[in-house]
PDB file of C-alpha atoms in Angstrom:
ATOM      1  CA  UNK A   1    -256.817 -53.365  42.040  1.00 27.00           C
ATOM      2  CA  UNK A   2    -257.511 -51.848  45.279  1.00 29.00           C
ATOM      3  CA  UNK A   3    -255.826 -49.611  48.049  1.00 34.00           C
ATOM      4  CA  UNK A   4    -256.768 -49.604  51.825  1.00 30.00           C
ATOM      5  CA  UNK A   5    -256.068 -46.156  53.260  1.00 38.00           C
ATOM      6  CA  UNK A   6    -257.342 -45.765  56.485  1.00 37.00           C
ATOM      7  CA  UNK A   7    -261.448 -46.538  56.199  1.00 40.00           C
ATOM      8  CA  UNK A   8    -261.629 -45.805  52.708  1.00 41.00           C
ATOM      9  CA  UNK A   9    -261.573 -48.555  49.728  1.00 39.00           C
ATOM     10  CA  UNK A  10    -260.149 -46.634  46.638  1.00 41.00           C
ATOM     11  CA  UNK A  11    -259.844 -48.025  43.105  1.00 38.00           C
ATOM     12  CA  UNK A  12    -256.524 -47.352  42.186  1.00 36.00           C
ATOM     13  CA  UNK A  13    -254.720 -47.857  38.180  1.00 35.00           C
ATOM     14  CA  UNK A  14    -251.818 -46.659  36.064  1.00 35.00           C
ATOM     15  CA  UNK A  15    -251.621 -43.076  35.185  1.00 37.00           C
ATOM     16  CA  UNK A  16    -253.706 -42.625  31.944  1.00 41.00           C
ATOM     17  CA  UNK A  17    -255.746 -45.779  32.355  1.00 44.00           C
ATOM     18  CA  UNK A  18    -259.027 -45.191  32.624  1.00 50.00           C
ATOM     19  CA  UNK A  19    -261.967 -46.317  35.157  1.00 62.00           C
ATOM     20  CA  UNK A  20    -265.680 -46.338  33.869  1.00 87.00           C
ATOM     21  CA  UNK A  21    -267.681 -43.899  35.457  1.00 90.00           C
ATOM     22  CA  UNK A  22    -270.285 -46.398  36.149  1.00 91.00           C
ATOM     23  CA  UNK A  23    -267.689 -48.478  38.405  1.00 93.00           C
ATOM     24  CA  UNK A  24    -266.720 -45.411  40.316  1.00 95.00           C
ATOM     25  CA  UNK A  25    -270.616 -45.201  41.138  1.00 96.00           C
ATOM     26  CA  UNK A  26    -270.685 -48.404  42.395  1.00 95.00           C
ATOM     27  CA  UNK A  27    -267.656 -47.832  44.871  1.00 94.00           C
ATOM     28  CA  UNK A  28    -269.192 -44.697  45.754  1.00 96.00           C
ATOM     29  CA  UNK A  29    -272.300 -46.384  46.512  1.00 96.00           C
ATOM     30  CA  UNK A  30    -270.536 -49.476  47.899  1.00 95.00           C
ATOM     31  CA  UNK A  31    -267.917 -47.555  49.856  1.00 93.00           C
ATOM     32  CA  UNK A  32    -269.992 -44.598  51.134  1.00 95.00           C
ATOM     33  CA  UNK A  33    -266.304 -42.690  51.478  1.00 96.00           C
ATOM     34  CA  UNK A  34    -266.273 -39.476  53.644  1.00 97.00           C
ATOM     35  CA  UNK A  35    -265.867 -36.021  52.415  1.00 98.00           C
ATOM     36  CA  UNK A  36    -264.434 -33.149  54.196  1.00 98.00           C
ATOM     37  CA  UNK A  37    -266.706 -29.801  52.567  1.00 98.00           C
ATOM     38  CA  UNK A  38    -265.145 -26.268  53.556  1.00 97.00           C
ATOM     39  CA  UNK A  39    -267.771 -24.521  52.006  1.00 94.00           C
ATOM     40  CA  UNK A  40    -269.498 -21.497  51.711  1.00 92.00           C
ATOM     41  CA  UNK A  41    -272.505 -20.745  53.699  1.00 92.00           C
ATOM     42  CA  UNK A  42    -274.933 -20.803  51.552  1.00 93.00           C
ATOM     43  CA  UNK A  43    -274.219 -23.842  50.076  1.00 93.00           C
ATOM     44  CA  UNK A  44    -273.421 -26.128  53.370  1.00 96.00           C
ATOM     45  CA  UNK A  45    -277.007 -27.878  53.798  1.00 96.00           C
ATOM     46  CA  UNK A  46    -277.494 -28.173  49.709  1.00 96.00           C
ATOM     47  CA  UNK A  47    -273.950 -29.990  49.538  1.00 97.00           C
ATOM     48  CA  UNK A  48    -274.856 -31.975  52.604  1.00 98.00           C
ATOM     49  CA  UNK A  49    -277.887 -33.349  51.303  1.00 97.00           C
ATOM     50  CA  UNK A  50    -276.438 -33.841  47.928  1.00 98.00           C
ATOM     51  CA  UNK A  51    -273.363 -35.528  48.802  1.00 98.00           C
ATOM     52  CA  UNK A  52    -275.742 -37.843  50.756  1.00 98.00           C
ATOM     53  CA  UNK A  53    -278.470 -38.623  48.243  1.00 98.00           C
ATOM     54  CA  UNK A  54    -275.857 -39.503  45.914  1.00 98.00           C
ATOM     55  CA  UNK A  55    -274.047 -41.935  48.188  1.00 97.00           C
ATOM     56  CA  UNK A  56    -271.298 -40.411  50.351  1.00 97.00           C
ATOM     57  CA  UNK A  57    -270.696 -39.482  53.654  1.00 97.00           C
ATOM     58  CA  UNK A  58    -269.986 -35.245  53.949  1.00 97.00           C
ATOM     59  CA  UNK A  59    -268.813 -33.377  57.042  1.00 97.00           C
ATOM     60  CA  UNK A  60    -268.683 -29.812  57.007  1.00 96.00           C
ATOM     61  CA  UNK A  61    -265.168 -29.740  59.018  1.00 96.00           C
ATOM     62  CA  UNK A  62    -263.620 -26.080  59.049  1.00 95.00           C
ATOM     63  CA  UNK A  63    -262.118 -25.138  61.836  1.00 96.00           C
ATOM     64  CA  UNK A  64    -258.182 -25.151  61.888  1.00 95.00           C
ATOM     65  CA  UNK A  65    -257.661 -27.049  65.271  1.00 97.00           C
ATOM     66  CA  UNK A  66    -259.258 -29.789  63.027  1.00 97.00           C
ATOM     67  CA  UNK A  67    -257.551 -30.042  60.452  1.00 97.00           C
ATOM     68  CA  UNK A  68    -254.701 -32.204  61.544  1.00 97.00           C
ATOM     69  CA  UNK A  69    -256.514 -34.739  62.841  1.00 97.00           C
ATOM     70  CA  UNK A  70    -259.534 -34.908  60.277  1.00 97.00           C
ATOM     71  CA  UNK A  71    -258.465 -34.307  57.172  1.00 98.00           C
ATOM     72  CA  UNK A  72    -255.758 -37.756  56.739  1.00 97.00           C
ATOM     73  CA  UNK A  73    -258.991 -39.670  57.517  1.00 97.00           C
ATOM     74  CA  UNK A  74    -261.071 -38.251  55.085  1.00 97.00           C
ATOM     75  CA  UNK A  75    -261.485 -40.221  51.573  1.00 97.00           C
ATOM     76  CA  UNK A  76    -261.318 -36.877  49.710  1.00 98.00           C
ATOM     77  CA  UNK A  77    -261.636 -33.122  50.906  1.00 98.00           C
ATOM     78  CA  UNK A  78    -263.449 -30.175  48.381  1.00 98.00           C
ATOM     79  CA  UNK A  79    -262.574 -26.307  49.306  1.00 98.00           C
ATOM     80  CA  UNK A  80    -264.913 -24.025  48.044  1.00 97.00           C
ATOM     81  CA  UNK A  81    -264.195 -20.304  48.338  1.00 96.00           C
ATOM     82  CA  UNK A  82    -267.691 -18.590  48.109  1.00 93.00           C
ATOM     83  CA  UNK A  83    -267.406 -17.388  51.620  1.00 93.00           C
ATOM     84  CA  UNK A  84    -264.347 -16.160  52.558  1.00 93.00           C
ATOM     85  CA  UNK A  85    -262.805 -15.093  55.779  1.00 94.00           C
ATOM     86  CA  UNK A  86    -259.336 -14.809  57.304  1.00 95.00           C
ATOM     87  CA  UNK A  87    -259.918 -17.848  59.584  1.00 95.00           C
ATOM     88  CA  UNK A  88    -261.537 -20.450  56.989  1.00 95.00           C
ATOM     89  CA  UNK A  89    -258.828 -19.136  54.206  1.00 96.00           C
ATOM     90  CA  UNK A  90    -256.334 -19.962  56.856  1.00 97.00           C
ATOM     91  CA  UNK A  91    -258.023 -23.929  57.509  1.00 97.00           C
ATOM     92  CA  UNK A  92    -258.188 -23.971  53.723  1.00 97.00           C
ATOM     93  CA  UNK A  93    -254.233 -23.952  52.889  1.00 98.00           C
ATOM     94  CA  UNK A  94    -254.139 -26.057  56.051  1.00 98.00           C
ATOM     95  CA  UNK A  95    -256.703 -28.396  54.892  1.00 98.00           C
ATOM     96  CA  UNK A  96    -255.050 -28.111  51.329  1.00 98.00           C
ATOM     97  CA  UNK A  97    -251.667 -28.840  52.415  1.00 98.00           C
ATOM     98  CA  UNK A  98    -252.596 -31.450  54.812  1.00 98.00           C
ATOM     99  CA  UNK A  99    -254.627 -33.521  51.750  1.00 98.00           C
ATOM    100  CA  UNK A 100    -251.471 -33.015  49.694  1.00 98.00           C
ATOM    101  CA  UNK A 101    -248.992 -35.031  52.769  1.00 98.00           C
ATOM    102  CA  UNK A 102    -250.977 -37.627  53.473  1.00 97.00           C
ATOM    103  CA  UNK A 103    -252.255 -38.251  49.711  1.00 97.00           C
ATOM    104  CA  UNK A 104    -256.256 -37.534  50.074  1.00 98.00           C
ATOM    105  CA  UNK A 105    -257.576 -36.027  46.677  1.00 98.00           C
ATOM    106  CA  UNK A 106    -258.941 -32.745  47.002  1.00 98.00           C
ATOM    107  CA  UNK A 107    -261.192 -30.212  44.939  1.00 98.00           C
ATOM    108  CA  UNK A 108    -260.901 -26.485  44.506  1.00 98.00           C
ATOM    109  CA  UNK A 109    -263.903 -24.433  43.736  1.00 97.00           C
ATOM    110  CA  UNK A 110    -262.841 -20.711  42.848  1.00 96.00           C
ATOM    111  CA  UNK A 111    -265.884 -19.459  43.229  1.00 95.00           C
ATOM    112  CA  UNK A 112    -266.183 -15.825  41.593  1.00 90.00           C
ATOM    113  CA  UNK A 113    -262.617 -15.163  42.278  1.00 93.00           C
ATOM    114  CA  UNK A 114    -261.904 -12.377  40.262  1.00 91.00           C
ATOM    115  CA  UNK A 115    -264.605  -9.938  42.021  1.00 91.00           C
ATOM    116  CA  UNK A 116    -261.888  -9.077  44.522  1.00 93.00           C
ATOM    117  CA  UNK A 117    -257.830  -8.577  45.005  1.00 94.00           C
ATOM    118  CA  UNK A 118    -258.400 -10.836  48.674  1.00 95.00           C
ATOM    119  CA  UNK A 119    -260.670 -13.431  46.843  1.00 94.00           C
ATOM    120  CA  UNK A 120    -258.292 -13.502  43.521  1.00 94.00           C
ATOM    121  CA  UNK A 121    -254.879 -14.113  45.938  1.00 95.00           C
ATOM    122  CA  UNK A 122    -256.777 -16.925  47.755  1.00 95.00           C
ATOM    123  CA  UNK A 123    -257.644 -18.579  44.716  1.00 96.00           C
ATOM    124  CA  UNK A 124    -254.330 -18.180  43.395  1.00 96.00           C
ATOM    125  CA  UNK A 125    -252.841 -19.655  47.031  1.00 97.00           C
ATOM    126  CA  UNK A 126    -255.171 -22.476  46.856  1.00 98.00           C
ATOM    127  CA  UNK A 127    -253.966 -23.158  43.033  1.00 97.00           C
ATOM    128  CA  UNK A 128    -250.726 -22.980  44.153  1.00 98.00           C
ATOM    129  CA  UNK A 129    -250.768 -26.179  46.093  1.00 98.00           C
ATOM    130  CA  UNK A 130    -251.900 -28.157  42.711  1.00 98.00           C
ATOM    131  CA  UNK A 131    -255.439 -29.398  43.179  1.00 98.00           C
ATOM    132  CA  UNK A 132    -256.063 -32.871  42.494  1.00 98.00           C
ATOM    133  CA  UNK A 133    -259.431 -31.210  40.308  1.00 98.00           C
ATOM    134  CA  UNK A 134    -260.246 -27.746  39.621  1.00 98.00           C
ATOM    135  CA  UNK A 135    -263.777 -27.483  39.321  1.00 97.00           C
ATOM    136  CA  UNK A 136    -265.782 -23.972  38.238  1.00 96.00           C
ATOM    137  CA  UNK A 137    -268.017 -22.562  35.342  1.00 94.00           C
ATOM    138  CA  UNK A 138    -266.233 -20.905  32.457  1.00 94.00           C
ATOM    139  CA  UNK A 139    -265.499 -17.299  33.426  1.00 93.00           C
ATOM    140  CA  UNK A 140    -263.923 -18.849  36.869  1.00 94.00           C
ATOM    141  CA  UNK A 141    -261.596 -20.955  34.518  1.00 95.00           C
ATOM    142  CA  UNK A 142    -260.987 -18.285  32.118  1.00 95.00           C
ATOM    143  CA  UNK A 143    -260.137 -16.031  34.669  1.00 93.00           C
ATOM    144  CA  UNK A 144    -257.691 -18.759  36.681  1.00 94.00           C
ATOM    145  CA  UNK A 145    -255.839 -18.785  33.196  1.00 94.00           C
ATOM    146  CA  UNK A 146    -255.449 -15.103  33.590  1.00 90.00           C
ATOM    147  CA  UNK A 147    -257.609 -14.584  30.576  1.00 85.00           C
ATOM    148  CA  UNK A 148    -260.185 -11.495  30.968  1.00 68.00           C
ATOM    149  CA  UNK A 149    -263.945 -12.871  31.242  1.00 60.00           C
ATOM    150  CA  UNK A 150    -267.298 -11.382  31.436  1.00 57.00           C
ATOM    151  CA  UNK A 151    -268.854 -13.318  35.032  1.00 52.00           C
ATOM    152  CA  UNK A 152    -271.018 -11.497  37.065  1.00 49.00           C
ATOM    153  CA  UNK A 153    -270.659 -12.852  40.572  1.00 51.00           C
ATOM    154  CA  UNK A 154    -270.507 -16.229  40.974  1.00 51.00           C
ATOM    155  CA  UNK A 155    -272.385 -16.571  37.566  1.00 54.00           C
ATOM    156  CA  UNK A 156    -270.543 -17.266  34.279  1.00 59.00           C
ATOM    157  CA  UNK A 157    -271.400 -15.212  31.350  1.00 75.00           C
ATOM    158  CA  UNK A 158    -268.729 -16.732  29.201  1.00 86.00           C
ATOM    159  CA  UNK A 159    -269.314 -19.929  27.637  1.00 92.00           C
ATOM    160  CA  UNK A 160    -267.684 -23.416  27.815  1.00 94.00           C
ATOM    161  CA  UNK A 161    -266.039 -23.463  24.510  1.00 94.00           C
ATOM    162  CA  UNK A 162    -264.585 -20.261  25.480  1.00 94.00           C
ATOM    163  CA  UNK A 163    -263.182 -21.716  28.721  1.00 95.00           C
ATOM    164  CA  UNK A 164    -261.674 -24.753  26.737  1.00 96.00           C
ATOM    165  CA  UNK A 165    -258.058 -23.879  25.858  1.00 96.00           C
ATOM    166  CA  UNK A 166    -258.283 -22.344  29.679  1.00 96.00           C
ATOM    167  CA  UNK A 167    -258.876 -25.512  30.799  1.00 97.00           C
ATOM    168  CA  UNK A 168    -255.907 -27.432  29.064  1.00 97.00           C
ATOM    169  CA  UNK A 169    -253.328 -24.893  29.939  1.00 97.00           C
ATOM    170  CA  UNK A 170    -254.428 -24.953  33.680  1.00 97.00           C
ATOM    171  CA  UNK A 171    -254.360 -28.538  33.661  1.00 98.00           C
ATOM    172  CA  UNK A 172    -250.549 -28.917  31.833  1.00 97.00           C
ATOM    173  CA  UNK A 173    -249.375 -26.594  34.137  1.00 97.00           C
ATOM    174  CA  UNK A 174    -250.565 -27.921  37.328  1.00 97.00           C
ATOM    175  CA  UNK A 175    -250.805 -31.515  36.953  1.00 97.00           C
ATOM    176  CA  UNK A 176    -254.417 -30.826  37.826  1.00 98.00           C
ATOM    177  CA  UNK A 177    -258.183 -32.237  35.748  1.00 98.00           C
ATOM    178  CA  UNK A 178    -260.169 -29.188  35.305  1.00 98.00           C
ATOM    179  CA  UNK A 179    -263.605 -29.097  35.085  1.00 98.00           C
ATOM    180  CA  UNK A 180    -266.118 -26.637  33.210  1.00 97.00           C
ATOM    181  CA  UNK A 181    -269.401 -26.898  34.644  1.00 95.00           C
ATOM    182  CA  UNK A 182    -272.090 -25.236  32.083  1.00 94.00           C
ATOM    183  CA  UNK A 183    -274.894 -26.453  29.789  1.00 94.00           C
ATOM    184  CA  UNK A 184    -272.473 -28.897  28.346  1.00 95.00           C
ATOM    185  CA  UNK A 185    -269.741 -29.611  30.558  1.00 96.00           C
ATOM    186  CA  UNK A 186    -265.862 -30.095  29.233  1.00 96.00           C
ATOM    187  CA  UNK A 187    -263.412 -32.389  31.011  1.00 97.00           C
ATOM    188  CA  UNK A 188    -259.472 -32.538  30.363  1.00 97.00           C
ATOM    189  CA  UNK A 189    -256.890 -33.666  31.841  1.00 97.00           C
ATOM    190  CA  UNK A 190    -254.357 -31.219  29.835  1.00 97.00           C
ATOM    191  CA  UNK A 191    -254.439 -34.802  27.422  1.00 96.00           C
ATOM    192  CA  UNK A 192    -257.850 -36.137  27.187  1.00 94.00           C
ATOM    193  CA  UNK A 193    -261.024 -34.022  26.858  1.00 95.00           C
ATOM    194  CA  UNK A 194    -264.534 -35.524  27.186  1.00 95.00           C
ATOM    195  CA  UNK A 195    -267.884 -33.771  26.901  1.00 95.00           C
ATOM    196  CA  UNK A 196    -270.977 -34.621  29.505  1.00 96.00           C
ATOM    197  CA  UNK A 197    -274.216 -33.674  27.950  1.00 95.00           C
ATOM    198  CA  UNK A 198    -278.252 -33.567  30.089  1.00 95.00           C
ATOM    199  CA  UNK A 199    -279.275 -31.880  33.265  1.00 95.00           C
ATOM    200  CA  UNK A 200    -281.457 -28.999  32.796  1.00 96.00           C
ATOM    201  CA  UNK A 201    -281.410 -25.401  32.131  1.00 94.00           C
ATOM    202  CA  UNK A 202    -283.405 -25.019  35.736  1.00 96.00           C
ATOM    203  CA  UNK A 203    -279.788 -25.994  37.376  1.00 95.00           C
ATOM    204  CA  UNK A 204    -278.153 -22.354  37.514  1.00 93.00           C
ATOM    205  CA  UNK A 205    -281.395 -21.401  39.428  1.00 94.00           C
ATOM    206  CA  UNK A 206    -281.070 -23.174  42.065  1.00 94.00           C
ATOM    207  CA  UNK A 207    -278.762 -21.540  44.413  1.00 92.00           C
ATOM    208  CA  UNK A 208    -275.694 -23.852  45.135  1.00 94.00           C
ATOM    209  CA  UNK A 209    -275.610 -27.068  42.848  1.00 94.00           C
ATOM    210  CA  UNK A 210    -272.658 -26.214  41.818  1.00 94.00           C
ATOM    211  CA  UNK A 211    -271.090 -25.764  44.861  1.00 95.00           C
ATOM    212  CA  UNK A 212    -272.499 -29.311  45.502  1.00 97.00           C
ATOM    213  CA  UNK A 213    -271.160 -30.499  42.675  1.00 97.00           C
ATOM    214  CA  UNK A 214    -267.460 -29.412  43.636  1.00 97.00           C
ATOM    215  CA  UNK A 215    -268.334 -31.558  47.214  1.00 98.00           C
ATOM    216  CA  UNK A 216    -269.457 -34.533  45.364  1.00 98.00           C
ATOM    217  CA  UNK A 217    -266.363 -34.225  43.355  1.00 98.00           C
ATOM    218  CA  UNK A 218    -264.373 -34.621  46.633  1.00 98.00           C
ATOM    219  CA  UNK A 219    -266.492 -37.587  47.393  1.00 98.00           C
ATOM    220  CA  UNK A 220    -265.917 -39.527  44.137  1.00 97.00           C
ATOM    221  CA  UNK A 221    -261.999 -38.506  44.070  1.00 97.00           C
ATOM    222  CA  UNK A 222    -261.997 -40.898  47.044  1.00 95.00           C
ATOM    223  CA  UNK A 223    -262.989 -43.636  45.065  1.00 94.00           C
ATOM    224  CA  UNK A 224    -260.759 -43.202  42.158  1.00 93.00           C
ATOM    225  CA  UNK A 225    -258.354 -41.804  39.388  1.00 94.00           C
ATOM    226  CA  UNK A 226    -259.270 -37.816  39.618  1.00 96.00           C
ATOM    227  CA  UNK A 227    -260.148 -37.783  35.323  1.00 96.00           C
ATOM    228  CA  UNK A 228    -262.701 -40.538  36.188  1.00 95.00           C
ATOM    229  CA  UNK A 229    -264.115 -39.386  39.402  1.00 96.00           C
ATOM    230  CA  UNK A 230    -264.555 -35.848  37.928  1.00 97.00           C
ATOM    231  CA  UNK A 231    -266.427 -37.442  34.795  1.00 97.00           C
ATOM    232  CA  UNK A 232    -268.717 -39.871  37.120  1.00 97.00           C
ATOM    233  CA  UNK A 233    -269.691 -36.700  39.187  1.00 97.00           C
ATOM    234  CA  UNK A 234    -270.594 -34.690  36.316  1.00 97.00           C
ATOM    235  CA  UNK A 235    -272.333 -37.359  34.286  1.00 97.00           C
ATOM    236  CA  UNK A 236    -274.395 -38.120  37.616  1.00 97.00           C
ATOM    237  CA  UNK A 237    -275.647 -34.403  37.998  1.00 97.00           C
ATOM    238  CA  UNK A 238    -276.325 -34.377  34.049  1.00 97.00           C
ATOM    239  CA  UNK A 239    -278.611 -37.932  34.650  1.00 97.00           C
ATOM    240  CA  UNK A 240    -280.274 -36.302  37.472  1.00 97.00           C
ATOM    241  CA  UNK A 241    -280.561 -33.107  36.372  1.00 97.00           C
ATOM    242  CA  UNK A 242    -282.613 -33.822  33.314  1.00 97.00           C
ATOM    243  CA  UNK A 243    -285.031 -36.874  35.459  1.00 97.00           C
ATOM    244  CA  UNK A 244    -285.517 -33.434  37.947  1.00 97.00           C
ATOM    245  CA  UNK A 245    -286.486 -31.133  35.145  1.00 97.00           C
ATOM    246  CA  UNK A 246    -288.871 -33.370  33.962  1.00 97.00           C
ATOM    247  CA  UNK A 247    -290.948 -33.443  37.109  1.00 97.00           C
ATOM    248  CA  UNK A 248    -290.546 -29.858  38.701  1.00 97.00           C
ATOM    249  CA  UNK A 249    -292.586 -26.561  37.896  1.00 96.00           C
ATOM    250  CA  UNK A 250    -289.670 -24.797  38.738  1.00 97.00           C
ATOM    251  CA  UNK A 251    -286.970 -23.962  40.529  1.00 96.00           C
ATOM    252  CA  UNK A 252    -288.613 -24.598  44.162  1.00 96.00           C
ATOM    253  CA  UNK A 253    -289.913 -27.856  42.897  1.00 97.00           C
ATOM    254  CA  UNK A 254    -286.312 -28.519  41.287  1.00 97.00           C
ATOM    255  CA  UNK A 255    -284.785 -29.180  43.791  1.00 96.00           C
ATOM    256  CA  UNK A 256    -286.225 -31.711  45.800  1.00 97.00           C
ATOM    257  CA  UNK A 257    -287.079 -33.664  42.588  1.00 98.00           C
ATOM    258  CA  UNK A 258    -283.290 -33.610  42.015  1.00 98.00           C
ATOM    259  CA  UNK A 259    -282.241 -35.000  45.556  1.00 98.00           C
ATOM    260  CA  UNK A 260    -284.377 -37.705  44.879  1.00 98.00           C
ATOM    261  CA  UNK A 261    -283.102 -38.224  41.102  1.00 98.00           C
ATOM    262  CA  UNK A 262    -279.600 -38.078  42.443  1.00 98.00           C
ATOM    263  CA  UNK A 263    -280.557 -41.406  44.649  1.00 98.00           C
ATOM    264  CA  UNK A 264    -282.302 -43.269  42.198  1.00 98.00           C
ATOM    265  CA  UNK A 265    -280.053 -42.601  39.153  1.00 97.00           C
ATOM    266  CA  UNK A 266    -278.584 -46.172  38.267  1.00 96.00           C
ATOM    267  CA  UNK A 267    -275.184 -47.000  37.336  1.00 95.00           C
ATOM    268  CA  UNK A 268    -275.224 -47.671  33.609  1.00 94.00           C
ATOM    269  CA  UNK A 269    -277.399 -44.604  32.988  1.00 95.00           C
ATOM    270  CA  UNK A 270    -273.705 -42.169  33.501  1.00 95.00           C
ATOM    271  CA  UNK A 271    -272.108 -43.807  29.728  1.00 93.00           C
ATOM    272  CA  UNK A 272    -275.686 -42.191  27.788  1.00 92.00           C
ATOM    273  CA  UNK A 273    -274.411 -38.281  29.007  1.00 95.00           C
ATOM    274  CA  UNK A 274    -270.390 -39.125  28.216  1.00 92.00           C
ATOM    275  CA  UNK A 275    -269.455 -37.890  24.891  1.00 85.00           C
ATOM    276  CA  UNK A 276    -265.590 -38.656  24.194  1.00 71.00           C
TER     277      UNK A 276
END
């Protein structure tokens, strides 16, 4: 069935049924629902173009005067943490907390949380409010869990199977899906896993996809139950990630290959990447 909320079309269902992740392309694609990305800096025009190639609608929306009026309209919002400052940690609990009243999914990013006592308690702040999908690599989730890692930066140096048990905890104990991004990515709900296999080893070195990941995330939450949207957004990086790798030279070839391969990936090619 379906739910109007303000300009958005969302598929809506039960809690624990399930949606395919090619149908949640096809409303994303269909819908075009908008995403509000507080981002990092570095990452702002990657996640733009990303978000767009694969279907949505982003705006980069910080500041907090905004907030009130622009996040209820918004089919999903995706709070990244890469570049902190007082101001945009303050629109980020706003942002968060707004999202959470007027029922539009949102994403958390933690992005290299544990470098810093300021960056940890945001994280922690931002978990606090329950996101609808916590989305990082496997020392971010590890460390979220309070269990020691070995990341440098914003780069994981712990692997995904590490970060699994992580993962289930976090999501039991705050209602939220949890995502491990990483050569093969790992998907729970605290009740269901699911494994999404592909992309391309060429990913990590190209600064910000996974930042762009976490704002496509906020895009496809808008069309859907969180597990599902978080498993279509994954699969369609993995699809796209390995047609990229197959054309580039490198990492500065990567990437434009990829934008393209995010806008011609096809529906039914998400179920070959999904392993239950």
């Amino acid at each position: 069935m379906f739910a109007f909320r303000t300009n958005v079309v969302r598929f809506s269902s039960e809690k624990g049924d399930t949606v395919q992740a090619q149908d949640l392309f096809t409303y994303l694609r269909d819908q075009n629902p908008l995403v509000q990305c507080i981002t990092n800096f570095v990452s702002m025009n990657v996640a733009a173009n990303v978000v767009l190639a694969a279907g949505a609608s982003p705006a980069m929306v910080h500041a907090h005067e905004e907030i009130a009026d622009f996040t209820p309209i918004c089919g999903g919002l995706a709070v990244n943490i890469g570049t902190l400052s007082p101001p945009w940690v303050d629109s980020m609990m706003a942002a968060a907390r707004v999202a959470n009243d007027t029922g539009v999914p949102w994403v958390l990013d933690p992005v290299a949380h544990f470098i810093s006592g300021y960056r940890k308690d945001a994280a922690q702040r931002l978990m606090a409010l329950r996101p609808t999908i916590l989305r990082g690599n496997a020392s971010e989730i590890l460390a979220m869990a309070g269990e020691a890692g070995s990341g440098k930066g914003a780069d994981s140096r712990d692997s995904v199977e590490a970060a699994q048990d992580a993962a289930v905890s976090l999501a039991q104990t705050f209602g939220s899906v949890v995502a491990v991004s990483g050569p093969t990515d790992f998907l729970t709900d605290g009740v269901r896993s699911v494994m999404v296999t592909g992309g391309s080893d060429l990913m990590p070195k190209v600064t910000a996809l996974g930042c762009s990941q976490s704002a496509l995330m906020g895009a496809y939450a808008g069309c859907g139950p969180a597990f599902d949207a978080a498993l279509a957004t994954l699969a369609h990086f993995k699809v796209a990630g390995t047609k990229a790798a197959a054309r580039a030279d490198g990492p500065g070839s990567f990437q434009p290959h990829f934008l393209d391969a995010l806008y011609t990936t096809q529906a039914h090619e998400l179920a070959d990447v999904i392993k239950a």
